[in-house]
Coordinates of C-alpha atoms and ligand atoms in Angstrom, one line a residue:
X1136 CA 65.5 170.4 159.1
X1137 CA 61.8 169.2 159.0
X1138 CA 60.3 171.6 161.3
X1139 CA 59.0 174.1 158.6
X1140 CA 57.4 170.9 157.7
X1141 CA 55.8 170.3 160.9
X1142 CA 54.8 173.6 161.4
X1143 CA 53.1 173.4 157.6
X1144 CA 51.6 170.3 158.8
X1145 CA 49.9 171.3 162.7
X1146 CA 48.9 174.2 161.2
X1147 CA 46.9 172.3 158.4
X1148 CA 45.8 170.0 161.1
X1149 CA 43.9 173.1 163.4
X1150 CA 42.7 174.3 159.9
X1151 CA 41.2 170.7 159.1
X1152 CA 38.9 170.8 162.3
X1153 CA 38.9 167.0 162.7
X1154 CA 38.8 165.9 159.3
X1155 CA 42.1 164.7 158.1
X1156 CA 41.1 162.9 155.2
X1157 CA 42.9 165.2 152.9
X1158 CA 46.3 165.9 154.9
X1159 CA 48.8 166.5 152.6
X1160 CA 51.8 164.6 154.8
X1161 CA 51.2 160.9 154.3
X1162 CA 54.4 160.7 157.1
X1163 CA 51.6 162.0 159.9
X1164 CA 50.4 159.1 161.3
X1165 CA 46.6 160.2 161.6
X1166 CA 45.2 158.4 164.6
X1167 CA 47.7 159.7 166.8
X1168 CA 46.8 163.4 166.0
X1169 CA 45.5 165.1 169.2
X1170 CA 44.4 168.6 169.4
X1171 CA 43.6 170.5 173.0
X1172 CA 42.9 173.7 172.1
X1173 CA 45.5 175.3 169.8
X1174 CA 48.5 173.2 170.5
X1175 CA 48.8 169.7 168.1
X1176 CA 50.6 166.1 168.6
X1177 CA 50.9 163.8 166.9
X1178 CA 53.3 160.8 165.7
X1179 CA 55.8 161.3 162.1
X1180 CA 56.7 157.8 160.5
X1181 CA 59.4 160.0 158.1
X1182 CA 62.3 157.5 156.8
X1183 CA 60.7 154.3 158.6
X1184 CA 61.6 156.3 161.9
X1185 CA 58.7 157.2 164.3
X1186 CA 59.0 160.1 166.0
X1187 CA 56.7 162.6 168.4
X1188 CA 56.2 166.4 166.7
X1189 CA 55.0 168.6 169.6
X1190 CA 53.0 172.0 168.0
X1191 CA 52.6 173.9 172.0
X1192 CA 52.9 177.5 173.1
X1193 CA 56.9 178.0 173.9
X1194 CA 56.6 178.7 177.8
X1195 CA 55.1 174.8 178.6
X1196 CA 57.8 172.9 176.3
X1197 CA 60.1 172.1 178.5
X1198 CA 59.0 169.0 179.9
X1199 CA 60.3 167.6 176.3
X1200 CA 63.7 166.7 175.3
X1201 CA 63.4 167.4 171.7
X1202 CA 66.1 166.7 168.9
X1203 CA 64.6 169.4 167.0
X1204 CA 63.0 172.7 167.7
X1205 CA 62.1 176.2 166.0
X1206 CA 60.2 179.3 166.6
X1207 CA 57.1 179.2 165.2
X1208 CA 57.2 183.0 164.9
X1209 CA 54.1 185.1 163.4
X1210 CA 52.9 186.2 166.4
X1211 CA 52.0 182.8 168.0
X1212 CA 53.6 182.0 170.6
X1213 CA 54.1 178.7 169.4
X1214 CA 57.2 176.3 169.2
X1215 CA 57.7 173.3 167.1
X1216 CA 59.4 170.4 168.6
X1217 CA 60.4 166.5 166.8
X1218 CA 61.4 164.4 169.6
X1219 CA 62.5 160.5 170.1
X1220 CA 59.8 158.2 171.8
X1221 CA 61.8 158.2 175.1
X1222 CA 60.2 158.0 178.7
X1223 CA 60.8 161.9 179.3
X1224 CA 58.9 162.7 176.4
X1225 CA 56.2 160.0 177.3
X1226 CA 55.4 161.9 180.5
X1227 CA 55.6 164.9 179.5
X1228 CA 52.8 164.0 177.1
X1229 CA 51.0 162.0 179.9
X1230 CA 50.6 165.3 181.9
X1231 CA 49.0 166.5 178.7
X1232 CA 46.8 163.2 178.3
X1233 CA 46.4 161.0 181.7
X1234 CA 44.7 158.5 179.3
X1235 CA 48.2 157.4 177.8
X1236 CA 49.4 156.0 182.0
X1237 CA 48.0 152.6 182.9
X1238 CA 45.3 151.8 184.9
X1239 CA 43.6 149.3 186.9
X1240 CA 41.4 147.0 185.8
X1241 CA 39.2 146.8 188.8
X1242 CA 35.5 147.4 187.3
X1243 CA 36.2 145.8 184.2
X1244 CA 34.3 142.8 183.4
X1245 CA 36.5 141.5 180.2
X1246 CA 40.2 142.1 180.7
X1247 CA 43.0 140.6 178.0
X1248 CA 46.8 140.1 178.1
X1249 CA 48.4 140.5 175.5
X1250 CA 51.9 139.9 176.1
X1251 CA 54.1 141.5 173.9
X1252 CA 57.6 140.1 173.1
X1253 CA 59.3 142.2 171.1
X1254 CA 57.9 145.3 172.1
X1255 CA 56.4 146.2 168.0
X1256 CA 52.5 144.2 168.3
X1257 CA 50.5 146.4 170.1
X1258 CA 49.7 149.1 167.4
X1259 CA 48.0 145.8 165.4
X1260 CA 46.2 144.8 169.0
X1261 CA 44.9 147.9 169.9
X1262 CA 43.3 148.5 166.4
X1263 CA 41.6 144.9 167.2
X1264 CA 40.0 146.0 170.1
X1265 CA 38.1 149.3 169.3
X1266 CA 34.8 148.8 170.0
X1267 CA 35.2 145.6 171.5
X1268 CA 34.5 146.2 175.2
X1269 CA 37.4 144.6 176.3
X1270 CA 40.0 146.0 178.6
X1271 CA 44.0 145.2 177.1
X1272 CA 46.5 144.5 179.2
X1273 CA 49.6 145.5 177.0
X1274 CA 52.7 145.6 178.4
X1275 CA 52.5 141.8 180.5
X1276 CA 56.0 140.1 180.6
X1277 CA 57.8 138.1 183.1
X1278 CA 61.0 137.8 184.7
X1279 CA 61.8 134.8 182.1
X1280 CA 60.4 136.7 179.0
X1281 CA 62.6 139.7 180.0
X1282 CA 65.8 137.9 180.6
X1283 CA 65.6 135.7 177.2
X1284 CA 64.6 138.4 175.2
X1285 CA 67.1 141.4 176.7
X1286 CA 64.4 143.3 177.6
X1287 CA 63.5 145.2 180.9
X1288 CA 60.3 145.6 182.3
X1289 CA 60.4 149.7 181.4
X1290 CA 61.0 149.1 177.9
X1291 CA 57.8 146.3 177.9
X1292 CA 55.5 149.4 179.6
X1293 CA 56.8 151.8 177.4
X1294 CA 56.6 150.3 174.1
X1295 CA 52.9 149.9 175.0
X1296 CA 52.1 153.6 176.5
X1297 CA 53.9 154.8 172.6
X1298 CA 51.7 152.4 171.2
X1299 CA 48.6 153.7 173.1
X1300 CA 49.5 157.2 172.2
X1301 CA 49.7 156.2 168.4
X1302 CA 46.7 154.9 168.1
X1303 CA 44.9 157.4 170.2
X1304 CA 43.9 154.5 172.5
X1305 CA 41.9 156.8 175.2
X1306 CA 39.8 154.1 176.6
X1307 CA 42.5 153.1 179.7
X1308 CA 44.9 150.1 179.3
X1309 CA 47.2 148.1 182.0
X1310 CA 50.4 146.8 182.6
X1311 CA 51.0 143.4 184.3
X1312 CA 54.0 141.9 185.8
X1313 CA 53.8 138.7 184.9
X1314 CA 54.5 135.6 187.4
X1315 CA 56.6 137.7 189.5
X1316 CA 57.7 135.0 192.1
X1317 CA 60.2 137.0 194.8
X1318 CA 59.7 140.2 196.4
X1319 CA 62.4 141.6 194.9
X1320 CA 60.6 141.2 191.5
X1321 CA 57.1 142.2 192.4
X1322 CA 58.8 145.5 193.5
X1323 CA 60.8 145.9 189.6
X1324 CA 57.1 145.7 188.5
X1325 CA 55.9 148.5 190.4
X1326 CA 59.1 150.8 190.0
X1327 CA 58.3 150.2 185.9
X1328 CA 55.3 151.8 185.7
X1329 CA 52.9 148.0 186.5
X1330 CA 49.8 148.5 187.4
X1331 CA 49.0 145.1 187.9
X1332 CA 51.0 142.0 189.5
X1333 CA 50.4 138.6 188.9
X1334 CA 52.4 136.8 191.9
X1335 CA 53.4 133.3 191.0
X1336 CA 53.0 131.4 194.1
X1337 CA 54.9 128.5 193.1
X1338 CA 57.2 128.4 195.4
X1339 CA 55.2 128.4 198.2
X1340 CA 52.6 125.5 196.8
X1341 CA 53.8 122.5 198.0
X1342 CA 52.9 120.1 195.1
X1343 CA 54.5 116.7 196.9
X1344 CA 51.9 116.5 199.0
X1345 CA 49.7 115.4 196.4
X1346 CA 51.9 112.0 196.6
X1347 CA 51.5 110.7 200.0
X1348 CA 49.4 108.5 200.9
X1349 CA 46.1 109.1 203.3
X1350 CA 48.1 107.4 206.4
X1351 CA 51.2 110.2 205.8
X1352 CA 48.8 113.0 204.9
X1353 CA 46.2 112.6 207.8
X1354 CA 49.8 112.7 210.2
X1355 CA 51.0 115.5 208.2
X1356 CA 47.9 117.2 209.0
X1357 CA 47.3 116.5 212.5
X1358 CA 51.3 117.9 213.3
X1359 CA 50.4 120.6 213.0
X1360 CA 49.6 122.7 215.7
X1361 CA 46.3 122.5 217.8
X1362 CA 44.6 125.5 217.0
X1363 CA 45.3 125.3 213.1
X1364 CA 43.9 121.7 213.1
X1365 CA 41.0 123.1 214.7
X1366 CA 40.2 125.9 213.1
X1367 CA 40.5 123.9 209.4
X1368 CA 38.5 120.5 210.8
X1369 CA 35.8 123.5 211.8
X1370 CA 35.6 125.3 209.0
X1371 CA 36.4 122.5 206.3
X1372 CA 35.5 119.0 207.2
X1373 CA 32.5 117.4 205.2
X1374 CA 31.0 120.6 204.9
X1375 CA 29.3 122.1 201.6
X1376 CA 29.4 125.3 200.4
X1377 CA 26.6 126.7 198.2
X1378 CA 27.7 128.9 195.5
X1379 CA 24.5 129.0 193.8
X1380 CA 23.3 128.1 190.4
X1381 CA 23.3 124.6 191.4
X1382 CA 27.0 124.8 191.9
X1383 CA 28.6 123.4 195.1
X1384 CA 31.9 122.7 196.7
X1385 CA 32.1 119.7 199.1
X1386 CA 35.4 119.1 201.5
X1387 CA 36.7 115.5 202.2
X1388 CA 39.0 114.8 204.7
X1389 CA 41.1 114.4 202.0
X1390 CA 40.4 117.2 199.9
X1391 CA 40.7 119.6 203.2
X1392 CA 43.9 118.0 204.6
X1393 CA 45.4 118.6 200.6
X1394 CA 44.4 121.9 200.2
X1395 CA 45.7 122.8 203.9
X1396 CA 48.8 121.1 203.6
X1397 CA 49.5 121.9 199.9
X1398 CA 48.1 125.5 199.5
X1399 CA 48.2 127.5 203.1
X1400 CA 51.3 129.0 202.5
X1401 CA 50.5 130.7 199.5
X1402 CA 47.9 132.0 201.0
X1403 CA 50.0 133.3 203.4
X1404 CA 52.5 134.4 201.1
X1405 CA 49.8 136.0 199.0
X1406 CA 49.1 138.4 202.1
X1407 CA 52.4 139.1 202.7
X1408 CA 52.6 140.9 199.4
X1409 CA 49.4 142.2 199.7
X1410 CA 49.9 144.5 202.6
X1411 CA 54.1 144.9 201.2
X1412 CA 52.9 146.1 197.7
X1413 CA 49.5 145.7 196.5
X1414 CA 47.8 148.0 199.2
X1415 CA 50.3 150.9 199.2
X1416 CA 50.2 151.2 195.6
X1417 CA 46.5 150.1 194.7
X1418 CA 47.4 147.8 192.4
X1419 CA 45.6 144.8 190.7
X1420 CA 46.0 141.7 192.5
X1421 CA 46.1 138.3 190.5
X1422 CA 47.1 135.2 192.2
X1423 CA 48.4 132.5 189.7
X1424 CA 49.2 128.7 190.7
X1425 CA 48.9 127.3 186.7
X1426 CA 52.8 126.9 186.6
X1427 CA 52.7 124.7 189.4
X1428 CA 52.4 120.6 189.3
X1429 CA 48.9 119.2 190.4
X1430 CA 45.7 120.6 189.0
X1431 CA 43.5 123.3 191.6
X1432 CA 40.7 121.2 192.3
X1433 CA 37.6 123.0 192.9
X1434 CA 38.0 122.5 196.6
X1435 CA 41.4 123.8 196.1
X1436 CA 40.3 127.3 194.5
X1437 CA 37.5 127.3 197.5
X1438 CA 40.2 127.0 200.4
X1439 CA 42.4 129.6 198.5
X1440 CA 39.4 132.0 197.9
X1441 CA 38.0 131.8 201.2
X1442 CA 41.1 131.9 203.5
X1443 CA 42.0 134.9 201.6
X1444 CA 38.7 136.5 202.1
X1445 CA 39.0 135.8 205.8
X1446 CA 42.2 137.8 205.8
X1447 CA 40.0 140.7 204.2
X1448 CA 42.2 140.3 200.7
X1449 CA 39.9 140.4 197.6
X1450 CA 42.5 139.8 194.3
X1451 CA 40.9 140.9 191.0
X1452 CA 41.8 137.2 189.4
X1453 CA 42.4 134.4 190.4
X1454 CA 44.4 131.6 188.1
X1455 CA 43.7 128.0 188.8
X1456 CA 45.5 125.6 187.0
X1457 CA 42.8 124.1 185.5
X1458 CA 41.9 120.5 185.0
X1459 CA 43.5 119.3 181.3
X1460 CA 46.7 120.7 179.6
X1461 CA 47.3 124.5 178.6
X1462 CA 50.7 123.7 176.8
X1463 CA 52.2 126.4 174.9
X1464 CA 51.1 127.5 171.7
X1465 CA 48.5 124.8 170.8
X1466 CA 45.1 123.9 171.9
X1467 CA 43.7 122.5 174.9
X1468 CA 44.5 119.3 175.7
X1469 CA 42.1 117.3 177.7
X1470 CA 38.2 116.5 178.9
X1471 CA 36.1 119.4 177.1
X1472 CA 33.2 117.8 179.2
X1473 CA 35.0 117.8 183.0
X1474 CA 36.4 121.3 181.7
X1475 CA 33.4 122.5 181.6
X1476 CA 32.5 121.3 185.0
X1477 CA 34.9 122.3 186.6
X1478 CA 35.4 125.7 185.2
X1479 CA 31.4 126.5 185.8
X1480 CA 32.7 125.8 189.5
X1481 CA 35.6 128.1 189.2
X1482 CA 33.4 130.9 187.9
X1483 CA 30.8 130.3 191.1
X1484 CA 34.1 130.6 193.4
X1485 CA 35.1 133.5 192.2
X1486 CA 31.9 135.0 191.7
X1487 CA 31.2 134.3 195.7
X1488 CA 34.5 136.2 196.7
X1489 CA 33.9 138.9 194.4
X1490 CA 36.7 138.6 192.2
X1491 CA 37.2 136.8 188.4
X1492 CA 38.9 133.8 187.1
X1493 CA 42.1 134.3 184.8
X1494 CA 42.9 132.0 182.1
X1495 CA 46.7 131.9 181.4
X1496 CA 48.6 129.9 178.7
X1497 CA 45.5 131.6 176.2
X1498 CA 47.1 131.6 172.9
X1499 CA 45.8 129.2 170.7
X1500 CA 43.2 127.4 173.3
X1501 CA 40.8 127.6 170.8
X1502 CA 38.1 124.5 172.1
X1503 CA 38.0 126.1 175.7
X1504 CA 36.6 129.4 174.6
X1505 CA 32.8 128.7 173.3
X1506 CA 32.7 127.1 176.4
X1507 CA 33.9 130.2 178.5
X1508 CA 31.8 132.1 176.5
X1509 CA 28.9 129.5 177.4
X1510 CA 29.3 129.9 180.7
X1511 CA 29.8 133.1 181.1
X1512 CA 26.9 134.3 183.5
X1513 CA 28.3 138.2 183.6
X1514 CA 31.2 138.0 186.0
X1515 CA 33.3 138.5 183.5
X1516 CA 36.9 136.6 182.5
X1517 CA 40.8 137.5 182.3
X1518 CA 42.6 135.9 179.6
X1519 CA 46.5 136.1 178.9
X1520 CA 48.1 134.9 175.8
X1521 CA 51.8 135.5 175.2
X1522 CA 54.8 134.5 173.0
X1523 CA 52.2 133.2 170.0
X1524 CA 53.2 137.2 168.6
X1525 CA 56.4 135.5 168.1
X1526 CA 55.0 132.7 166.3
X1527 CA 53.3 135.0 164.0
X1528 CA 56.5 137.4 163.6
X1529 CA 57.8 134.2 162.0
X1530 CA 55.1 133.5 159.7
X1531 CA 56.0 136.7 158.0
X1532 CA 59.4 135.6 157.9
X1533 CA 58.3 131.8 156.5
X1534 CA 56.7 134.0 153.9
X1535 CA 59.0 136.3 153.3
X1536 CA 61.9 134.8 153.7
X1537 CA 61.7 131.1 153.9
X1538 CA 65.4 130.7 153.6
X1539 CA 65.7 132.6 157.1
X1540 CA 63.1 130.8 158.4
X1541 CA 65.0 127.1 157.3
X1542 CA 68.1 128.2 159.0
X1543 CA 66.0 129.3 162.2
X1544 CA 63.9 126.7 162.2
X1545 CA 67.2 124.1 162.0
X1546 CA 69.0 125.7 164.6
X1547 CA 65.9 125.4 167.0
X1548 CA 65.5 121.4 166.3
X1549 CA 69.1 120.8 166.6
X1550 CA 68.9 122.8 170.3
X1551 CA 65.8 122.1 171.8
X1552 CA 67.6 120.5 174.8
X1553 CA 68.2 124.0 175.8
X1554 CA 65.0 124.7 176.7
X1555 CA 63.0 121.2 177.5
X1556 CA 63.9 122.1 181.2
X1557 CA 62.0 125.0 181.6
X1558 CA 58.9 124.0 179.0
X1559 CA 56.1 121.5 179.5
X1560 CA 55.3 120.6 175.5
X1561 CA 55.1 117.2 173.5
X1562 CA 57.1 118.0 170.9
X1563 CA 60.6 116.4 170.5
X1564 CA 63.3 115.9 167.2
X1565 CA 61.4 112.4 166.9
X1566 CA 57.8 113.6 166.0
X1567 CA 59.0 116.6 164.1
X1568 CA 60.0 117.3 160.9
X1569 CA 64.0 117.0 160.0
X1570 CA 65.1 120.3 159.1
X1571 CA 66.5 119.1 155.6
X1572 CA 62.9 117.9 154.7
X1573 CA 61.4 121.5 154.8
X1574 CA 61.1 123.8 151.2
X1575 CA 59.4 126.4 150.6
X1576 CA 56.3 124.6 149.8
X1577 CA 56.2 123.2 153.3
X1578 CA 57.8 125.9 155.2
X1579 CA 54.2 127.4 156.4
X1580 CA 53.9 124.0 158.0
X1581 CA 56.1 125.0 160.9
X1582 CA 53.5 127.2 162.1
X1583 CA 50.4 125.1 161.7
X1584 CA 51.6 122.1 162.6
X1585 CA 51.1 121.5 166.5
X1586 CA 55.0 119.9 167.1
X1587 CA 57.3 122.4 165.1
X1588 CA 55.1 125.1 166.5
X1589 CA 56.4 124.5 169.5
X1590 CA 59.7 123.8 168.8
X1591 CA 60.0 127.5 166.9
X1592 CA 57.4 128.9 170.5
X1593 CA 59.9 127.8 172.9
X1594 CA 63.2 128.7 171.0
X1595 CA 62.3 131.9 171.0
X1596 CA 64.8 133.5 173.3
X1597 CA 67.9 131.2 171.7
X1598 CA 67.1 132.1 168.3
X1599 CA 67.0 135.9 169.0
X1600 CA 70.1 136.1 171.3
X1601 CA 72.6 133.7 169.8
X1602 CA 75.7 134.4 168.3
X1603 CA 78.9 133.2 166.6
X1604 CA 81.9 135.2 166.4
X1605 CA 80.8 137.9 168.8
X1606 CA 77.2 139.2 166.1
X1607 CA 73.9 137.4 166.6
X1608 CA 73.2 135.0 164.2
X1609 CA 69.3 135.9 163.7
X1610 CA 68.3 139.1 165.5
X1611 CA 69.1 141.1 163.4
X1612 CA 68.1 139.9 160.1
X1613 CA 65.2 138.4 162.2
X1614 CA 64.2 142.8 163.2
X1615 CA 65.1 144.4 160.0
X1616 CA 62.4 141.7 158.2
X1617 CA 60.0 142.3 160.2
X1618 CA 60.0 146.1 160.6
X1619 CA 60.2 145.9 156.5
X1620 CA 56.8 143.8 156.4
X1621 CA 54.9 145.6 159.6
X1622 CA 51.6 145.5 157.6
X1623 CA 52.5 142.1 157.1
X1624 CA 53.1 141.2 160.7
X1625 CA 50.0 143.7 162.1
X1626 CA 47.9 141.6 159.8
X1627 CA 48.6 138.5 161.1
X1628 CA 48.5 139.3 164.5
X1629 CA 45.2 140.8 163.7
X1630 CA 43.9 137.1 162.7
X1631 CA 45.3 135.3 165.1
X1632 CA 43.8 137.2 168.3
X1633 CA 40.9 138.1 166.7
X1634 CA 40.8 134.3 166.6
X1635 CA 40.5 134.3 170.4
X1636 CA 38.0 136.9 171.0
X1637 CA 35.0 136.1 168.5
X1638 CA 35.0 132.8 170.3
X1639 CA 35.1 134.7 173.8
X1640 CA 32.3 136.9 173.0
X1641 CA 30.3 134.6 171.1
X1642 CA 31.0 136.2 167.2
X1643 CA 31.7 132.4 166.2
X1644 CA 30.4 129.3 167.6
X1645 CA 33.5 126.8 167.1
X1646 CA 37.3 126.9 166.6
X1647 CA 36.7 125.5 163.1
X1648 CA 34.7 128.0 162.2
X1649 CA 36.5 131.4 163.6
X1650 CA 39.9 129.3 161.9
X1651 CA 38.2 129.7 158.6
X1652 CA 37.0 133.0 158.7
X1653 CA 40.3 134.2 160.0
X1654 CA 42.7 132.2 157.9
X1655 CA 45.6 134.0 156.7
X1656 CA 45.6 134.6 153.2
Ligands
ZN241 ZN1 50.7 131.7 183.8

């Protein structure tokens, strides 16, 4: 039983009065110590196993399921419980501390996904963000991420609201469901604890209309009914919007029969699951079309923001797919110069309906962000990166185990067909290296160079649920590594997003410069 050592060690802990430089137990984890009044929590990492110790007067315990408990005894009152970080025990302590529950975003000015595959990054991410003035968004994983990884949306907020705990994270976090797309999934978000969706209005964005020619898009157009083709030619035609600033937004025929005939119903969707689920639960609204085909064209993002305003629906973001390619894992490719442009107009949209623009597909767009930064006239940004934790889980392993890392890496080249569908990326078994080239002199270059990167970044769910024989071929040896080399993996991650957010906030001027400073040693 470790409970006498428990005991030994909250009661050393109210004695300390806030300084815990000198605990004896090096198993208490330190920042997750909280004290209210004379009861004590705080986190045990004994035996490479985390669990929550629970020092409260006997009649409010309880709420926790504990593995262990004793009397404290001595006149106190007091009980001493070790529990398992399970969702009982994670509201219980949430009626102790609200702080550790998700919350909106709306006020926030700087807001940052950080999408979380396998559930063990966001002790190394919140430690990056103290004192940073930036909101996280932890827990952030869609309906894909979830099925390739066997994960469910639960486990994605609660790994988060354990890590927010254990790092005595008190400064409010959210949780996003990411690209939900059906009804059905925007409502799994909610039941799990989001407190944000991000609807994925694909479905409902009719990208082939971007092919026709003016003869079929003008008859398109004027099929539909009267009043419609009114109200729009009203509203739309060859009129210009002043956003300020010296920005502007100018409708064509074309460019209001386009967004019309290739955005209205998303719009309409987009209400439909506002006044379904966004408004009866006071969640944070993003409206994402960057998975979708054609590029949002300025007076695109207009249309959308203003129809929706007219329907009395502010989101909180807003994410255009922006001019140039966000591909996975690598940097922008494209015009820096019509970026620029175009996302100064994007900022002046959003701005004018009150609400920000969201930048998805973040990891690794290193060249956009002195620009964002740049631009950034105090309306604030969203920015989601994703999956690159993966990549960095697997520069531990290239360092740690490059002979893991060979075998991964070969099984990914050899099976990339499995996921080209689903994927837009460059990189192909042509214009990557052949798996029998790479030793353990090269092996790093997986993860720096731009095509194996994303053959290992898109493999992700294959390599971590196949098997042979009935057993998983990687997971496992892929989880035990990892957990062995946490400090490892935390400091890594730490490089990489800290990467990201000196350029956002202006701590380095260029993505060759913030590489340098940040280059893992
Ligand atoms: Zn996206």
């Amino acid at each position: 039983m470790s409970t006498s050592k428990y005991i030994d060690d909250a009661q050393e802990i109210l004695a300390a009065n806030g300084d815990y430089s000198n605990l004896s137990d090096k198993d208490v984890y330190v920042p997750s110590i909280q004290v209210d009044r004379t009861n004590v929590y705080f986190i045990s990492h004994a035996n490479d196993d985390k669990h929550l110790v629970v020092y409260e007067t006997g009649s409010t315990t309880g709420d926790f399921d504990a593995v262990e408990s004793a009397e404290v005894g001595e006149g106190t009152g007091k009980k001493l419980l070790v529990t398992e970080l399970t969702k009982v025990n994670n509201d219980a302590l949430s009626k102790r501390f609200p702080w550790l529950k998700p919350i909106s975003r709306h006020g926030y000015k700087y807001t940052f996904g950080l999408g979380d595959r396998l559930g063990n990054a966001s002790n190394a991410h919140l430690r990056l963000f103290k004192g940073r003035g930036i909101f996280p968004i932890l827990g952030q994983q869609s309906i894909r991420e979830l099925l390739l990884t066997d994960r469910t949306e639960l486990d994605v907020v609660q790994s988060a609201a354990w890590a927010i705990f254990e790092e005595g994270w008190t400064e409010g976090w959210g949780a996003d469901g990411d690209h939900v797309k059906e009804p059905y999934e925007v409502e799994y978000a909610v039941e799990s604890g989001c407190t944000m969706i991000t609807l994925d209005a694909t479905k409902k964005i009719h990208n082939e209309i971007a092919d026709l020619t003016d003869e079929e898009l003008d008859a398109k157009f004027n099929a539909l009914d009267d009043d419609y083709v009114k109200y729009f030619t009203d509203t739309y035609l060859d009129k210009t919007f002043d956003l300020g600033d010296g920005a502007e937004v100018h409708f064509t025929k074309k460019d209001m029969e386009q967004s019309v005939l290739i955005f209205f119903d998303a719009v309409l969707y987009g209400e439909y699951i506002y006044h379904r689920f966004i408004e009866p639960n006071s969640l944070d609204f993003e409206i994402s079309m960057d998975e979708t085909i054609v590029p949002t064209t300025p007076a695109n993002h207009y249309f959308f923001g203003n129809e929706l305003n007219v329907r009395g629906i502010t989101p909180e973001t807003l994410a255009p797919k922006f001019y140039g390619e966000f591909q996975k894992a690598i940097d922008y490719i494209g015009d820096l110069d019509r970026f620029e442009r175009e996302y100064k107009i994007h900022q002046a949209i959003s701005k004018h309906f009150g609400y920000r623009v969201s930048i998805h597909s973040g990891s690794d767009k290193l060249s956009v962000y002195p620009i964002v930064h740049k631009l950034d006239d105090g309306t604030g940004w969203h920015v989601k990166t994703a999956g690159t934790n993966w990549l960095e889980a697997m520069r531990v392993i290239a360092k740690v185990d490059p002979e893991l890392m060979k075998e991964m890496y070969s099984y990914a080249y050899n099976n990339l067909q499995d996921v080209k569908p689903f994927y837009v990326f460059t990189a192909d078994k042509d214009n990557s290296p052949k798996p029998e080239t790479i030793t353990d002199d090269n092996v790093m270059s997986l993860l720096t160079d731009d095509n194996p990167r994303q053959i290992i970044h898109t493999m992700y769910g294959n390599l971590l649920t196949y098997q042979e024989s009935f057993r998983y071929v990687f997971r496992d040896r892929f989880f035990d590594t990892l957990k062995k080399h946490q400090d490892q993996y935390d400091d890594y991650l730490n490089r990489h997003i800290a990467e990201h957010i000196d350029l956002l906030q202006g701590k380095s001027a260029s993505r060759d410069e913030v590489r340098a400073k940040y280059e893992p040693k």
